[in-house]
Coordinates of C-alpha atoms and ligand atoms in Angstrom, one line a residue:
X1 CA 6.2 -5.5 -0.4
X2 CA 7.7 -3.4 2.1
X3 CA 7.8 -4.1 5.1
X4 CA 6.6 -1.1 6.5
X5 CA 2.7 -1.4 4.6
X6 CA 2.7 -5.1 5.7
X7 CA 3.5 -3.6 9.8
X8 CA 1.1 -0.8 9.3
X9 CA -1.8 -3.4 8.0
X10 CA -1.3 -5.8 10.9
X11 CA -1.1 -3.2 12.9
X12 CA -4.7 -2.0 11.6
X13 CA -6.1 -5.5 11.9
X14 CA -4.7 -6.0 15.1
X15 CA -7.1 -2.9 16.3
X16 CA -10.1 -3.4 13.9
X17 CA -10.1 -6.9 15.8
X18 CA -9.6 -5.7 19.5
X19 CA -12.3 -2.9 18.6
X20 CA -14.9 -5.7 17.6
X21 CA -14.5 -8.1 21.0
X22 CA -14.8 -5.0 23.4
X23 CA -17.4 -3.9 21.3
X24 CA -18.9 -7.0 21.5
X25 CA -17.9 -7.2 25.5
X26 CA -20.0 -3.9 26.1
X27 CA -23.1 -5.2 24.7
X28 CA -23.3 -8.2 26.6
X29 CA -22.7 -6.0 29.5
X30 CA -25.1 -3.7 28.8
X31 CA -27.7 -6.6 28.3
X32 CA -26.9 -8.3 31.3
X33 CA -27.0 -5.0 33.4
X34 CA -30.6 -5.1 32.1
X35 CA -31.5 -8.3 32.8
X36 CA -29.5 -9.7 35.8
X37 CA -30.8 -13.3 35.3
X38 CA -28.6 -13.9 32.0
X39 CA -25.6 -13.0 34.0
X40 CA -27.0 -15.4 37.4
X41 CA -27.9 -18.2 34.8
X42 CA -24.5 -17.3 33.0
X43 CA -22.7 -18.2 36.6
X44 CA -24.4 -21.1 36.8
X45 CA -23.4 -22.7 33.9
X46 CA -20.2 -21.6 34.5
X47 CA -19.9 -23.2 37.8
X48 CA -21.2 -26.3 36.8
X49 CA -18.9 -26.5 33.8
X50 CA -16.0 -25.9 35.7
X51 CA -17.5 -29.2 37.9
X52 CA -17.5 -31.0 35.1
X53 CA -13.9 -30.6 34.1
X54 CA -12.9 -31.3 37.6
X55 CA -15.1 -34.8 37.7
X56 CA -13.4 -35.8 34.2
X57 CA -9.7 -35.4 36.0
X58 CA -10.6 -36.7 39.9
X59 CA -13.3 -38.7 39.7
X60 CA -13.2 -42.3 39.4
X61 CA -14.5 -43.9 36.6
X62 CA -17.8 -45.2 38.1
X63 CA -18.1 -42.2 39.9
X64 CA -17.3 -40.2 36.9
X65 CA -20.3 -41.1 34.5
X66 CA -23.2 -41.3 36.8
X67 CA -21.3 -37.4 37.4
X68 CA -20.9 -36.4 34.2
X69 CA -24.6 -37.2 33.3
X70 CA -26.0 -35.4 35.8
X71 CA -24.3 -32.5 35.0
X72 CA -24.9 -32.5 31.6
X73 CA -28.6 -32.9 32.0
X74 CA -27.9 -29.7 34.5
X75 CA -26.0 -28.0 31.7
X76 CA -28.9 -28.4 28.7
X77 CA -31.2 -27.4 31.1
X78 CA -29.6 -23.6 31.9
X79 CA -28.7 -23.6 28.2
X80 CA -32.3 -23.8 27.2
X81 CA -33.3 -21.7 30.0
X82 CA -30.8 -19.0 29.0
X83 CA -31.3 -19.2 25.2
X84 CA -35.6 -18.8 26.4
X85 CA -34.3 -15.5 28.5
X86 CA -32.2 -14.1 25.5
X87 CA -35.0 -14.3 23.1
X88 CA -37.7 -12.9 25.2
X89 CA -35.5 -9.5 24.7
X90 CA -35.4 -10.4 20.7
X91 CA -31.8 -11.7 21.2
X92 CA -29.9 -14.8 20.7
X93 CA -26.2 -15.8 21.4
X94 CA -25.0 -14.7 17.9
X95 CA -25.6 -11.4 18.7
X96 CA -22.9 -11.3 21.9
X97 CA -20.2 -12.2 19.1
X98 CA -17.4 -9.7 17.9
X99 CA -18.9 -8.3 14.5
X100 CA -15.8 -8.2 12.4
X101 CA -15.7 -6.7 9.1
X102 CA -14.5 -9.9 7.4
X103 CA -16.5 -12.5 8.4
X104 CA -14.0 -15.3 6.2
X105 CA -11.0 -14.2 8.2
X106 CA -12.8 -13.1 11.4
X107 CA -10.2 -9.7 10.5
X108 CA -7.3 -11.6 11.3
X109 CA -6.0 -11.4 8.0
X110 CA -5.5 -14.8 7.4
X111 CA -7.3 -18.2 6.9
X112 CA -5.4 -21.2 8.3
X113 CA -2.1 -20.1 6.8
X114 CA -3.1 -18.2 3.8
X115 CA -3.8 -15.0 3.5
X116 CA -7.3 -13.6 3.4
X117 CA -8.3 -11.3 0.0
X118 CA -9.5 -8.2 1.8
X119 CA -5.6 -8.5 3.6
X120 CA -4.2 -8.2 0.6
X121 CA -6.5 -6.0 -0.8
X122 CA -5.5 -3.9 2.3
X123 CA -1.7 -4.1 1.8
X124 CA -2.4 -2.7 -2.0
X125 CA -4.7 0.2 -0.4
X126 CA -1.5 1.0 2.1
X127 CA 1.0 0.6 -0.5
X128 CA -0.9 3.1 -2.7
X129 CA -1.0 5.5 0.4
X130 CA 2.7 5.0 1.2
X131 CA 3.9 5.6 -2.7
X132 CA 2.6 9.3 -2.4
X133 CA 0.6 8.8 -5.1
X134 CA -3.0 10.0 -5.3
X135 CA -3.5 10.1 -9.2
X136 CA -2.9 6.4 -10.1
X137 CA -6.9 5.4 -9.6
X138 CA -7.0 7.8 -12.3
X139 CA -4.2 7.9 -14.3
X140 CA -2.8 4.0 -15.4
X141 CA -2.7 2.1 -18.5
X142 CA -6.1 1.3 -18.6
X143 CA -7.4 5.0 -19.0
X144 CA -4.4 5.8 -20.9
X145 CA -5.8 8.0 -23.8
X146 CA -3.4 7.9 -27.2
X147 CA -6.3 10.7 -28.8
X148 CA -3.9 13.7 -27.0
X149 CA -1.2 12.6 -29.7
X150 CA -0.7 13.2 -33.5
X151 CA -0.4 10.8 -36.0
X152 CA 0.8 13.4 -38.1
X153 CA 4.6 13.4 -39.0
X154 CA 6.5 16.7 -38.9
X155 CA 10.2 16.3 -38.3
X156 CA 10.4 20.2 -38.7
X157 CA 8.2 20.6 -35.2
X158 CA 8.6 17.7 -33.4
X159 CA 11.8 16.9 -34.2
X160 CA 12.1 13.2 -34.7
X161 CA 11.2 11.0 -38.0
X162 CA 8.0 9.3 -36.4
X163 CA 4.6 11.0 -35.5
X164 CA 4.1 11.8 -31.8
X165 CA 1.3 8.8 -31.9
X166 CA 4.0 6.2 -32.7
X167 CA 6.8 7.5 -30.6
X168 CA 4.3 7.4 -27.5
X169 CA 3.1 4.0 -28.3
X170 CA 6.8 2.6 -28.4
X171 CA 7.5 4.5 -25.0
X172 CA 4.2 3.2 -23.7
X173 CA 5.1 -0.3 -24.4
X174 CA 8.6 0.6 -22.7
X175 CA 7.2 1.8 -20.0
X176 CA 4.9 -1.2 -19.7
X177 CA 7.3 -3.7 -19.5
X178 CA 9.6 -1.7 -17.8
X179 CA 6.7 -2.1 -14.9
X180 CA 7.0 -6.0 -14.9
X181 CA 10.8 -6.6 -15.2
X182 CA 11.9 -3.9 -12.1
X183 CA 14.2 -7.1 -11.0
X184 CA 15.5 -7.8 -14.3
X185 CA 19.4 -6.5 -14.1
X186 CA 19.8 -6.4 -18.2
X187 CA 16.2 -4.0 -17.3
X188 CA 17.7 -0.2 -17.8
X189 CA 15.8 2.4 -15.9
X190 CA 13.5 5.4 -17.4
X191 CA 14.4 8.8 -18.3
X192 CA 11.5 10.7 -19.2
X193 CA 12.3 13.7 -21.1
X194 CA 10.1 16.3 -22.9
X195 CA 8.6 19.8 -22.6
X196 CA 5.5 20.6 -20.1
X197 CA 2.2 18.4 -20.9
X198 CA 3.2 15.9 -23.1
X199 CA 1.8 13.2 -19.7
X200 CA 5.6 12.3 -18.2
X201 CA 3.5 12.2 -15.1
X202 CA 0.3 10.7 -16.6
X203 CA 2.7 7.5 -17.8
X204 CA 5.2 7.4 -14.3
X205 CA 1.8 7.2 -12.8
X206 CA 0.6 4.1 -15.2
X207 CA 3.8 2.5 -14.4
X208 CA 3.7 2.9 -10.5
X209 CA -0.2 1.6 -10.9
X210 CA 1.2 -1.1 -12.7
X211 CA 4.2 -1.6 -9.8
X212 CA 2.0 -1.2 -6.8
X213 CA -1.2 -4.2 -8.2
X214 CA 1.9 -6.7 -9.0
X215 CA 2.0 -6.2 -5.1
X216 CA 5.9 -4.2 -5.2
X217 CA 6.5 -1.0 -3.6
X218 CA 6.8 2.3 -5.1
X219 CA 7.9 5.8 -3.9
X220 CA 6.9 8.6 -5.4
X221 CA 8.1 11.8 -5.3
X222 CA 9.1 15.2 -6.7
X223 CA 12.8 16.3 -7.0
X224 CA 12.4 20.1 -5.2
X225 CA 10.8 18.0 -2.2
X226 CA 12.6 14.5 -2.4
X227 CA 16.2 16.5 -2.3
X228 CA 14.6 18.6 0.2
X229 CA 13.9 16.2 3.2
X230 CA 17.3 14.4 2.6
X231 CA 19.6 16.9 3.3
X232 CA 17.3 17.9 6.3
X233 CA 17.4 14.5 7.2
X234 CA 20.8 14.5 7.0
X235 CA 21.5 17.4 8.5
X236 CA 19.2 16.6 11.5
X237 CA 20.9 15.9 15.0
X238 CA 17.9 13.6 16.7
X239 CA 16.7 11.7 14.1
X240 CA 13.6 9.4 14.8
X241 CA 12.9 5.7 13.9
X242 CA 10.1 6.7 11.9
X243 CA 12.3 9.2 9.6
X244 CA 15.2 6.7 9.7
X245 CA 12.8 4.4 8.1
X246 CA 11.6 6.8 5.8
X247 CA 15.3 8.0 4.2
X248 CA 16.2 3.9 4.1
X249 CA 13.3 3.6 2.0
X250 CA 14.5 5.9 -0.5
X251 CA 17.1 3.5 -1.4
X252 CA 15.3 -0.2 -0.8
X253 CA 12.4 0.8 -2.2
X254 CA 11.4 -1.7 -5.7
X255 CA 10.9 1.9 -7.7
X256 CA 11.9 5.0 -7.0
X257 CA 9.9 7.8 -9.7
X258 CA 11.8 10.8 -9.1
X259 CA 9.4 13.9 -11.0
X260 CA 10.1 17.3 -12.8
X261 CA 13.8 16.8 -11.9
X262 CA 15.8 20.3 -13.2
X263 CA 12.8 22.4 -11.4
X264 CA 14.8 22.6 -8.1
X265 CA 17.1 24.9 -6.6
X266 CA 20.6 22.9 -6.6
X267 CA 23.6 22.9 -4.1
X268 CA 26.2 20.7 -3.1
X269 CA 24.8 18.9 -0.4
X270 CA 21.6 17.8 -3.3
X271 CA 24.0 16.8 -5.7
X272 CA 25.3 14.2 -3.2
X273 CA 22.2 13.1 -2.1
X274 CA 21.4 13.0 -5.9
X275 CA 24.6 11.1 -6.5
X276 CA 24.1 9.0 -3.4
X277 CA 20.5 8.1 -4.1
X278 CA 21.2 7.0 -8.1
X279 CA 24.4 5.4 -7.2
X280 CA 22.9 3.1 -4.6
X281 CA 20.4 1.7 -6.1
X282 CA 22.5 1.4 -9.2
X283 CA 24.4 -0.7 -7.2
X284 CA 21.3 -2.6 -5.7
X285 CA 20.0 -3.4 -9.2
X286 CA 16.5 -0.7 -7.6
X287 CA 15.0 1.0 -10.6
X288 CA 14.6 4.4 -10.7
X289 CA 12.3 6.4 -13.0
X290 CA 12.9 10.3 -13.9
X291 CA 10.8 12.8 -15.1
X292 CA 12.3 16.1 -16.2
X293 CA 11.6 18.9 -18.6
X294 CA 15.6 19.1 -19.1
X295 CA 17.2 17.9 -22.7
X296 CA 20.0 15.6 -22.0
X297 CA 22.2 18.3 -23.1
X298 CA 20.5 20.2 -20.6
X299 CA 21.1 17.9 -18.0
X300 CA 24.7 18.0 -18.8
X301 CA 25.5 21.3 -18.4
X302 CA 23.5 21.9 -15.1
X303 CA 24.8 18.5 -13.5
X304 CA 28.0 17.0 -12.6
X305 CA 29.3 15.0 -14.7
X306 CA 29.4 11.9 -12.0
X307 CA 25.7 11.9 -12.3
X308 CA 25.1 12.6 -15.7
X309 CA 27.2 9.5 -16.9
X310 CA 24.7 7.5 -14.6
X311 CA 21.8 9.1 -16.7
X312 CA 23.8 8.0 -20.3
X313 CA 25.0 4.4 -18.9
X314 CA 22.2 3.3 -16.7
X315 CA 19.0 4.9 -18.4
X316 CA 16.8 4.6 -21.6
X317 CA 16.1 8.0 -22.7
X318 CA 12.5 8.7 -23.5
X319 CA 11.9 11.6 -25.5
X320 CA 8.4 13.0 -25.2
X321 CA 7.4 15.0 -28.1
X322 CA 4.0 16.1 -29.3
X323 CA 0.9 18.9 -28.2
X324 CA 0.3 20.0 -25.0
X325 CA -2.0 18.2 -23.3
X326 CA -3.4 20.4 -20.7
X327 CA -3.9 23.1 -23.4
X328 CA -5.6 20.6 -25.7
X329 CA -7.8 19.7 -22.8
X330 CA -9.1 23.1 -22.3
X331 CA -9.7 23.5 -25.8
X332 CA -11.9 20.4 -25.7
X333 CA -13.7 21.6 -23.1
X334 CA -14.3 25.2 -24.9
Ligands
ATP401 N1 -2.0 9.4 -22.2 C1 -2.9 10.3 -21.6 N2 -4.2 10.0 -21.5 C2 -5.0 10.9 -20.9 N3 -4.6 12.0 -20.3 C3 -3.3 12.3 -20.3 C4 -2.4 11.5 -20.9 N4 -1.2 12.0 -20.8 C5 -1.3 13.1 -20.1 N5 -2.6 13.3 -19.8 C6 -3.2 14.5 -19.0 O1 -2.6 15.6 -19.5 C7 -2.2 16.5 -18.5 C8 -0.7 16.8 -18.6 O2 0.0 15.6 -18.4 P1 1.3 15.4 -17.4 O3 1.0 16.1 -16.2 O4 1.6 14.0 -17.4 O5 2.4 16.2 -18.3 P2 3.9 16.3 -17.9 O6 4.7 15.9 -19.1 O7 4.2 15.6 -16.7 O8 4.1 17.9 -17.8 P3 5.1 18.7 -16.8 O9 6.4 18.6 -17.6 O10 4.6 20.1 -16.8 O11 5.2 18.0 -15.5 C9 -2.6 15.9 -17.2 O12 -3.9 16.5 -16.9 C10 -2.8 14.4 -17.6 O13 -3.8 13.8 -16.8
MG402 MG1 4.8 16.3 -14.8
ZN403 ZN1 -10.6 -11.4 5.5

């Protein structure tokens, strides 16, 4: 989990819950302004309480019982008498607590020392924010939909042996456990490769769905604008906290899905922050997911080499092959 989603939460909490008690500080108020004799009975029992306490430290023991039950009789008696005032206005102590949206955590986040459900229901929410990713209630392996692929084999078309049905199911499964072994060092990372609407996308966005519920973080983000904001980052004289964070995250974030790599304009300075970016978390055993329209021969010729060899040695090459998708859509709809 990064660290950033879990400061952001807190942070949330820390308001929701401040919100609530001066909420709840208002209405008394307000009632009391109405109705002066809850606040004068409200002094009273505060006085006397206060009496109490100071009886229980000074007093003698003799002295202190005879005390003490006299001004608990005095206490019960204001109690009562407060309680009858309260609920001639239809109201009763209850109502002057802080209404927090939890009511098992009281939104602190936590019971005792364990973390409440709708905490860590909010650190998912956050982390689904933070990836950049607005497609993944949509688009995961649960909704994944093999019908857009042919079971038909035509090596003439598509170019491999198998159909497009079976090759998508073996990348599929791939991808899957790609999602649950991101820590695994032997674990290579994903290169998806394949012509437009063939679901690249569709399946990074199963496997950050996937990344993000086993409670990881994941960055999304498209080459043209990922390459983008680091070289103006680092080209940038004042930089903040808040962007410093940002660029760090790049690099020690769980997953990293770069998408349609090949459809930006390249330079020097992005082929170093390409470089820097895959050789880092190379390093840092990160895993890194790439989408890209680009053949591996492709790559080759447009790259340098120092970053295609990373793409040969570090990555499995997933070759997408089949129909595509957005076109068969329409024609379903038709
Ligand atoms: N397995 C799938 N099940 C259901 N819908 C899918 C699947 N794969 C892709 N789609 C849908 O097909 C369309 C194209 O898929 P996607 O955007 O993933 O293609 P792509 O390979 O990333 O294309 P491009 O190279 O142009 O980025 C999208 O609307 C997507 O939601
Ligand atoms: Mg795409
Ligand atoms: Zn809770």
């Amino acid at each position: 989990m990064q660290s950033s989603v879990y400061r952001k939460v807190e942070r949330d909490y820390s308001v929701k819950r401040q919100k609530a008690q001066s909420d709840a500080r208002h209405f008394k108020k307000n009632v009391y302004d109405e109705n002066p004799k809850l606040a004068q009975i409200e002094d009273k029992i505060n006085k006397i309480s206060l009496k109490s306490i100071k009886s229980r430290i000074f007093s003698d023991d003799f002295t202190r019982q005879i005390e003490q039950e006299n001004l608990t009789l005095q206490l019960n008696k204001l109690n009562k008498e407060y309680e009858e005032q309260l609920a001639r206005i239809g109201l009763s102590k209850r109502d002057f607590e802080p209404k927090y949206e939890c009511t098992k955590c009281n939104d602190t986040g936590y019971i005792g020392n364990k973390m409440c459900s709708c905490f860590n229901q909010e650190l998912i929410n956050e982390s689904f924010k933070q990836s950049n990713m607005f497609k993944i209630k949509d688009e995961n392996f649960e909704t994944f939909d093999f019908g857009y692929y042919s079971s038909t084999n035509d090596k003439e078309k598509y170019g491999i042996e198998k159909s497009p049905l079976e090759n998508i199911d073996g990348i599929r499964r791939l991808a899957y456990n790609f999602s649950h072994n991101l820590d695994d060092p032997q674990q290579k990372n994903l290169l998806f490769t394949g012509s437009t609407g063939l679901g690249k996308t569709f399946l990074a966005n199963c496997v950050a769905a996937e990344v993000l519920k086993s409670g990881k973080s994941v960055i999304y983000q498209t080459a043209p604008i990922l390459l983008d904001k680091m070289v103006d980052y680092k080209f940038k004289f004042n930089k903040t906290e808040a962007e410093r964070e940002e660029y760090d995250k790049i690099f020690d974030v769980d997953l990293l899905i770069i998408d349609d790599l090949g459809t930006e304009a390249m330079n020097g300075a992005k082929f170093s922050e390409l470089f820097n970016i895959l050789n880092t978390r190379l390093l840092k055993n990160k895993k890194i997911l790439i989408s890209t329209n680009l053949t591996p021969q492709e790559i080759k010729r447009e790259y340098e080499e120092r970053i295609f060899s990373r793409f040969v040695g570090d990555f499995m090459i997933c070759r997408f092959v089949g129909e595509d998708i957005r076109i068969l859509k329409k024609k379903l709809v038709r």
